[in-house]
XYZ file of N, CA, C and O in Angstrom:
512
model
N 24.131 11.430 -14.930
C 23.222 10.367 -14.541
C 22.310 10.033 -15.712
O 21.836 10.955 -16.376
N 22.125 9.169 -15.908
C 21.438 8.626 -16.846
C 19.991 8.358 -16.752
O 19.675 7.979 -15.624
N 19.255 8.418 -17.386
C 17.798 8.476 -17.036
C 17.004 7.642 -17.886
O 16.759 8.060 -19.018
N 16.661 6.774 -17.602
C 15.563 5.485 -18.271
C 14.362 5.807 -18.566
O 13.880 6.404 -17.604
N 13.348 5.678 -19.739
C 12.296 6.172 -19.582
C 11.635 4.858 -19.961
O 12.020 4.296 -20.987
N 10.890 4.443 -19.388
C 9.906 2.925 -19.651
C 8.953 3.077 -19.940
O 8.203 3.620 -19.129
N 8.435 2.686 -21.264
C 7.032 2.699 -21.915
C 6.557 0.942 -21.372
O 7.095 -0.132 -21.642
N 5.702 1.168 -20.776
C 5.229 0.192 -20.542
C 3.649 0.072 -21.026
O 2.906 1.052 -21.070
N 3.325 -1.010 -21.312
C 2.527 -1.265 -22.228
C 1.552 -1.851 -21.272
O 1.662 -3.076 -21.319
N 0.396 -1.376 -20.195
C -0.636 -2.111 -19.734
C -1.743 -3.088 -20.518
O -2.071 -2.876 -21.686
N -2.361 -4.366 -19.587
C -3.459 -4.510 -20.388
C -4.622 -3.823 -19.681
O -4.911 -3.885 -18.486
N -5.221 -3.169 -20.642
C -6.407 -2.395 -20.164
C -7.569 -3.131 -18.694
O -7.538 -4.359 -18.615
N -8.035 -2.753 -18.170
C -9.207 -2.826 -17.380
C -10.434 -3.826 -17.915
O -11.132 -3.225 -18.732
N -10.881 -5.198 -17.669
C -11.801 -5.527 -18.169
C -13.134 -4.805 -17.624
O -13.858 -4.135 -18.361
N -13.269 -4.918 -16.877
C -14.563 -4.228 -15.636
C -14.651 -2.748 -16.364
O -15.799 -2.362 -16.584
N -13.654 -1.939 -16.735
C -13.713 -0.436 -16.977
C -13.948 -0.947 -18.912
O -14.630 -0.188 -19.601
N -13.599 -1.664 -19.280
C -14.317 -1.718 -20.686
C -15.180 -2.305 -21.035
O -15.473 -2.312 -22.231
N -15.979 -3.089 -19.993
C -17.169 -3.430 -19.990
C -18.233 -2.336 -19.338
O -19.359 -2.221 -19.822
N -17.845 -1.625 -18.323
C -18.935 -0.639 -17.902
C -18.803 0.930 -17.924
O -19.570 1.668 -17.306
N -17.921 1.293 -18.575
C -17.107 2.994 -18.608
C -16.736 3.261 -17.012
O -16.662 4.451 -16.704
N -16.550 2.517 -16.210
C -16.351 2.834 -15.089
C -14.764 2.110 -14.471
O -14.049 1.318 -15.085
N -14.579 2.568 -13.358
C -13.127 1.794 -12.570
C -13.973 1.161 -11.959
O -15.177 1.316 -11.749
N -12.576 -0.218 -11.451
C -13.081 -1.249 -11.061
C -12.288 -0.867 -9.340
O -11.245 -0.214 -9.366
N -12.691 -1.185 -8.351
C -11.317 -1.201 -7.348
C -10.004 -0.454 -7.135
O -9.405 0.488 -6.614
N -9.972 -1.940 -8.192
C -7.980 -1.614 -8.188
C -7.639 -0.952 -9.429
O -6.532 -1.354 -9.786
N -8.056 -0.219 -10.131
C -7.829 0.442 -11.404
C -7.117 1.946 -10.818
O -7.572 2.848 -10.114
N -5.688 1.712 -11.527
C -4.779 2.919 -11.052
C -3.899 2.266 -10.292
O -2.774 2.765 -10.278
N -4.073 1.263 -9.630
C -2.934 0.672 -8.768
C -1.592 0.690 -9.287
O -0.653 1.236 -8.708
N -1.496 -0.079 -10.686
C -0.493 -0.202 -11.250
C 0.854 1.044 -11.322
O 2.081 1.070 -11.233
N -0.275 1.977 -11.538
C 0.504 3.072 -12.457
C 0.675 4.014 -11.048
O 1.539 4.883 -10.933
N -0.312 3.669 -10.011
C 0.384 4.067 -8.875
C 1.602 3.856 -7.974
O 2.286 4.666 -7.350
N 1.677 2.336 -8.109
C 3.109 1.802 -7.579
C 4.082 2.269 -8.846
O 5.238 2.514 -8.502
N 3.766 2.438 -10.347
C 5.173 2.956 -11.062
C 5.656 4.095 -10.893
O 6.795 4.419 -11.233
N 4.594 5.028 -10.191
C 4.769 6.776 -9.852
C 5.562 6.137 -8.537
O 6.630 6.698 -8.295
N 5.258 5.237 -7.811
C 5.697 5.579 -6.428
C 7.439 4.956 -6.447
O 8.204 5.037 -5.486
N 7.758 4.367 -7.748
C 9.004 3.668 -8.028
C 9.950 5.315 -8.361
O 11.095 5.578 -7.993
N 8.926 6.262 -9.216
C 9.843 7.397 -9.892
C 10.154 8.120 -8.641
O 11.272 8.635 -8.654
N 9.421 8.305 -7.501
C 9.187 9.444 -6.341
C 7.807 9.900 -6.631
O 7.087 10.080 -5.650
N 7.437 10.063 -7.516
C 6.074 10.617 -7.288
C 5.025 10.332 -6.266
O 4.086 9.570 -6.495
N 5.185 10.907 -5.225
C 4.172 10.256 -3.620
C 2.968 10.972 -4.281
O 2.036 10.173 -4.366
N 2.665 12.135 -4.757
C 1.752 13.194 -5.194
C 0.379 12.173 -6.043
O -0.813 11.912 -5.884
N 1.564 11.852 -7.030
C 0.849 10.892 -8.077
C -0.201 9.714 -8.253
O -1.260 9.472 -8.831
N 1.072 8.912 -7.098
C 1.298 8.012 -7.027
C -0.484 7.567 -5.718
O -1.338 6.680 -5.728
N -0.265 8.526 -5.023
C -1.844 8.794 -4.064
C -3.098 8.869 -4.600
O -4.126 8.377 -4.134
N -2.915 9.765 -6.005
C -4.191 10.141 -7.127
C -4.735 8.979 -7.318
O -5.741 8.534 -6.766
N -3.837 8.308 -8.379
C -3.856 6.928 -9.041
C -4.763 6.042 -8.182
O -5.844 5.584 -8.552
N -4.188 5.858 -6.990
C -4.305 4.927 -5.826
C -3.944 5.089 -4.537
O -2.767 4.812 -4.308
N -4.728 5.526 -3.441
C -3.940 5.568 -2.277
C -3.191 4.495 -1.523
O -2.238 4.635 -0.757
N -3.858 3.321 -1.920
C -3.854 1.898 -1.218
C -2.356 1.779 -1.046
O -1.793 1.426 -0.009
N -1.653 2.188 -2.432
C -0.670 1.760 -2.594
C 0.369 2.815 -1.464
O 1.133 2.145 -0.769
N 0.414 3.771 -1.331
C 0.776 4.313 0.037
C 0.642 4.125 1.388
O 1.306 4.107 2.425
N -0.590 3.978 0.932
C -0.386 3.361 3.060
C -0.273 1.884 3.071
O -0.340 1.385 4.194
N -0.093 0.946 1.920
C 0.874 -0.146 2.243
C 1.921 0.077 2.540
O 2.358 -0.480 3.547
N 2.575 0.785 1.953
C 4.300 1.574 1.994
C 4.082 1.641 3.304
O 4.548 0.692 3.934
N 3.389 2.653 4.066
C 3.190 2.989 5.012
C 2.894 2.212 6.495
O 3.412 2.623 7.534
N 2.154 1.249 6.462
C 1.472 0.421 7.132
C 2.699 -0.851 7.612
O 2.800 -1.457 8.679
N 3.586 -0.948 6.269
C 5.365 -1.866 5.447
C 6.045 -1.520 7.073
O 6.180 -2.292 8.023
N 6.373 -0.144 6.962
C 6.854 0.706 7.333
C 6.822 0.680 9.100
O 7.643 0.391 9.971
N 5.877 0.992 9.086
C 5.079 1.247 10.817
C 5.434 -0.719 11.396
O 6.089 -0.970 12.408
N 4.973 -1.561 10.697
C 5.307 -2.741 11.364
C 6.896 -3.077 11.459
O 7.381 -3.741 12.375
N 7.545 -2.592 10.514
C 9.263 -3.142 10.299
C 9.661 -2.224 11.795
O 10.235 -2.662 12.791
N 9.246 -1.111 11.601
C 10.198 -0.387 13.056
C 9.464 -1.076 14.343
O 10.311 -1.211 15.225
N 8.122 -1.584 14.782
C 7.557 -2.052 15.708
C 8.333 -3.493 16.153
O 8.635 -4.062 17.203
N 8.456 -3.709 14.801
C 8.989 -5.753 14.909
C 10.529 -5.070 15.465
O 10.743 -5.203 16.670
N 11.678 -4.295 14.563
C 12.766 -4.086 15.014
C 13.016 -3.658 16.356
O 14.005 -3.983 17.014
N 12.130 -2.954 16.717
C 12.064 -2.369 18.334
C 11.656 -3.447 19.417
O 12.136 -3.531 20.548
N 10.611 -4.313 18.823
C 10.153 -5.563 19.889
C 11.470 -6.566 20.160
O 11.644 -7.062 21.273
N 12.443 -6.834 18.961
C 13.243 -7.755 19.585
C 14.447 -6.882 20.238
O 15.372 -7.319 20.922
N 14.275 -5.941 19.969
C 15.855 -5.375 20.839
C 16.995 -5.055 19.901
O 16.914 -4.802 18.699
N 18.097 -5.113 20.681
C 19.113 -4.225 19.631
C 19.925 -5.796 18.892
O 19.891 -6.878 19.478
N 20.484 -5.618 17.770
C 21.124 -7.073 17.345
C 22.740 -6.970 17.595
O 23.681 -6.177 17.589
N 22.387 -8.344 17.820
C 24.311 -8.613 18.314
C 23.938 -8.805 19.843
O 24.525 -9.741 20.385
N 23.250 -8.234 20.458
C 23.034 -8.474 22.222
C 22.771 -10.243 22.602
O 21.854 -10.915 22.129
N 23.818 -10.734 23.555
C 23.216 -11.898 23.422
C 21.689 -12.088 24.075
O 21.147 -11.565 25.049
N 21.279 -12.990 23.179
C 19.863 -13.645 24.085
C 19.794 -14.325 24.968
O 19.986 -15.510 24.697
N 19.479 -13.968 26.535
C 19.811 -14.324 27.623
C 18.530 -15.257 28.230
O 17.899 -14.607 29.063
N 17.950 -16.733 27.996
C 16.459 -16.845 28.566
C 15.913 -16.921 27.411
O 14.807 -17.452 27.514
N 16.266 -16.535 25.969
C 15.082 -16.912 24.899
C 14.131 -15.295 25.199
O 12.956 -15.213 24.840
N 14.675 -14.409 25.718
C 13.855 -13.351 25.732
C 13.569 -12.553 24.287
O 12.624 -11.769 24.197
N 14.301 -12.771 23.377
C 14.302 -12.262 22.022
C 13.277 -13.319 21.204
O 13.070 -13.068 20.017
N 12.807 -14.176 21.645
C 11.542 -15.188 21.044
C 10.435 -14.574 21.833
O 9.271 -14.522 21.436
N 10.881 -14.094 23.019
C 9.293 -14.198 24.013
C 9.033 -12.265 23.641
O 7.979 -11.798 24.073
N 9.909 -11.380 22.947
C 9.583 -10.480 22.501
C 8.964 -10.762 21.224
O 7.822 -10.363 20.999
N 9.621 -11.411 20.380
C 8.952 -11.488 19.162
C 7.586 -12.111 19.270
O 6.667 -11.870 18.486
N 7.537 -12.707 20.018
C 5.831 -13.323 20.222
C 5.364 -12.361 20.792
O 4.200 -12.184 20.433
N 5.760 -11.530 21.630
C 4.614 -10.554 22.029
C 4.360 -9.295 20.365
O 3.287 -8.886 19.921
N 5.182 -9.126 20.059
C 4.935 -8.488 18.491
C 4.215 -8.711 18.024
O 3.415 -7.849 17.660
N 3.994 -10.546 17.634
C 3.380 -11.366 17.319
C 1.620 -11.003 17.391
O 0.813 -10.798 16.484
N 1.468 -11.030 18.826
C 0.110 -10.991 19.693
C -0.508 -9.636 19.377
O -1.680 -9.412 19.074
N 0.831 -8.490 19.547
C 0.169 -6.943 18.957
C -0.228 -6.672 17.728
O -1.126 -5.891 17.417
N 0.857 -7.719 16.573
C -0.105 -7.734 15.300
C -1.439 -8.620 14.948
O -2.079 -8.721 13.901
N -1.541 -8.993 15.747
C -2.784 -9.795 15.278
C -4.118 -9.006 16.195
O -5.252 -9.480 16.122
N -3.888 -8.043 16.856
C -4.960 -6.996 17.124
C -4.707 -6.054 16.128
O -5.736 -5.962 15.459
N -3.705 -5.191 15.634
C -3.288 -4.551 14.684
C -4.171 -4.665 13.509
O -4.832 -3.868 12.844
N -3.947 -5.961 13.484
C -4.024 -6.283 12.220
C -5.855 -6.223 11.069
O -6.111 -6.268 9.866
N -6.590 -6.116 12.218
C -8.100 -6.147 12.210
C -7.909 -4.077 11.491
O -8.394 -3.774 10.401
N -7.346 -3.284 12.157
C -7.635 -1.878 12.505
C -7.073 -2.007 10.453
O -7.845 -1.856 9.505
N -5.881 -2.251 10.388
C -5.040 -2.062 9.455
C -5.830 -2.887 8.450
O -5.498 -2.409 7.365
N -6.895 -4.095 8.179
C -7.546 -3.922 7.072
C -8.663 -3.381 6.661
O -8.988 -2.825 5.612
N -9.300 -3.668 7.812
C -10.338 -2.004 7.857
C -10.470 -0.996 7.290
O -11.437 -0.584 6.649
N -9.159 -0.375 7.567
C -8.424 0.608 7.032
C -8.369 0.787 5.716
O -8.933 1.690 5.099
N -7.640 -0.132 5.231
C -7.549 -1.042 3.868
C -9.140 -0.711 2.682
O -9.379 0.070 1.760
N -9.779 -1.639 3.286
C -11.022 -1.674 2.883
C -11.771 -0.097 2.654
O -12.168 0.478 1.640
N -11.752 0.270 4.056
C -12.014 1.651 3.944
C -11.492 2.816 2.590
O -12.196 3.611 1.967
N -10.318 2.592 2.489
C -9.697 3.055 1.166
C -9.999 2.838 0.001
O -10.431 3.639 -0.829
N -9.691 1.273 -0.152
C -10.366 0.969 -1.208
C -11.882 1.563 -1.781
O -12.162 1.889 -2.935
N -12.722 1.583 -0.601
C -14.175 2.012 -1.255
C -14.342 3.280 -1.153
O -15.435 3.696 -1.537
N -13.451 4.180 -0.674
C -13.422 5.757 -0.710
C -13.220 5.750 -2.091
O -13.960 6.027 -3.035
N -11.821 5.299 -1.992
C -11.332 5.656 -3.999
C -12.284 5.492 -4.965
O -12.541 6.153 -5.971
N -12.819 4.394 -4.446
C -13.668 3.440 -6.049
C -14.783 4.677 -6.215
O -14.970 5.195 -7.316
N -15.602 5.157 -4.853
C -16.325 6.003 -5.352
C -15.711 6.996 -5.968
O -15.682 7.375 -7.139
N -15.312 7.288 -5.162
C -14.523 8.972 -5.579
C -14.235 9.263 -6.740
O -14.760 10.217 -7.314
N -12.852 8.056 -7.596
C -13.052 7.876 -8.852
C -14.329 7.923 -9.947
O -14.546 8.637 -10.926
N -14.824 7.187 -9.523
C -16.102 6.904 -9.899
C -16.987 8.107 -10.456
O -17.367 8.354 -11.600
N -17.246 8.990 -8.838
C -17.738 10.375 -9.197
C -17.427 11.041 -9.965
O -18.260 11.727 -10.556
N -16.238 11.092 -10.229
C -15.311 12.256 -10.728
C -15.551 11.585 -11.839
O -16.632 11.841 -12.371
N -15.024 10.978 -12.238
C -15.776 10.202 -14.112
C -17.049 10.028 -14.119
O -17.188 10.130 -15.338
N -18.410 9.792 -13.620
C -19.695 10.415 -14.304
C -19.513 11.881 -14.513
O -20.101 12.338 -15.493
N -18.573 12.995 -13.534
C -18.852 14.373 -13.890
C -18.174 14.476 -15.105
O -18.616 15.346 -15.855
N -17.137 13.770 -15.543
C -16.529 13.962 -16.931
C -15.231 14.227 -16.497
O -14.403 14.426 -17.385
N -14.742 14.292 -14.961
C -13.482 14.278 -14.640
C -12.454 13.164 -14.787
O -12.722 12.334 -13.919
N -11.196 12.699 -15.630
C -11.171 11.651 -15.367
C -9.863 11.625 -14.587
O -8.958 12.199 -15.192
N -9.568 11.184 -13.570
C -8.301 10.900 -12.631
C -7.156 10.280 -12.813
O -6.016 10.529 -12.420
N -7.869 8.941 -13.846
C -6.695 8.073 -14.148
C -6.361 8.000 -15.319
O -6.692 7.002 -15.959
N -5.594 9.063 -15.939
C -5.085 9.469 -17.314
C -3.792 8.284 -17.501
O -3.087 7.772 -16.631
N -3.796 8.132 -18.639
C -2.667 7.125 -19.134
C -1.099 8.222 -18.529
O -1.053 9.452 -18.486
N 0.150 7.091 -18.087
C 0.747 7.624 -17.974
C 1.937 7.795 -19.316
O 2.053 7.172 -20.371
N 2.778 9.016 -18.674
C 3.373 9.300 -19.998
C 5.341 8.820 -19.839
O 6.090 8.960 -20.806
């Protein structure tokens, strides 16, 4: 098997070279490229966001697949529309919890990061 190694060349952080600090989304990147290798471990450090999108991806595809039923069954009545609209109706309550959520993450990390670089820890090391 052959194995690719990609140097990829980021552009740096404006926000983090204007204030020695992360901005948000700083780590995202290099979190979705850990989460391309397998690295779930990594790929969480960097950024969690980027996991429980995976995650969140995930939880709605099996909800939507389960709301319309099995495929190939004929649709008898348009009942495979009047499921998908009820899907419909459950994501849009869903959908409040799940950016919340979101948000919530986001401003855990930013501090957290944050902390950990005034102590001199830094989290988001260039990758190799």
């Amino acid at each position: 098997m052959m194995h690719l190694n990609l140097q990829i060349k980021m552009l740096p952080c404006l926000f983090h070279l204007l204030t020695g600090f992360y901005c948000p989304g700083c780590g995202g990147t290099r979190a979705i490229l850990l989460l391309f290798r397998g690295d779930f471990a990594g790929s969480f450090q960097y950024h969690p966001l980027v996991l429980y999108g995976v995650l969140v991806f995930g939880i709605e595809w099996v909800l939507f697949l389960a709301s319309i039923g099995r495929p190939g069954k004929p649709d008898k009545d348009g009942r495979v529309w009047q499921r998908a609209k009820r899907y419909c109706l459950g994501l849009e309550r869903r959908y409040r919890f799940w950016t919340l959520a979101a948000a919530g993450i986001v401003l855990i990390n930013w501090l957290v990061k944050n902390l950990f670089l005034a102590a001199g820890i830094d989290l988001l090391l260039p990758l190799a």
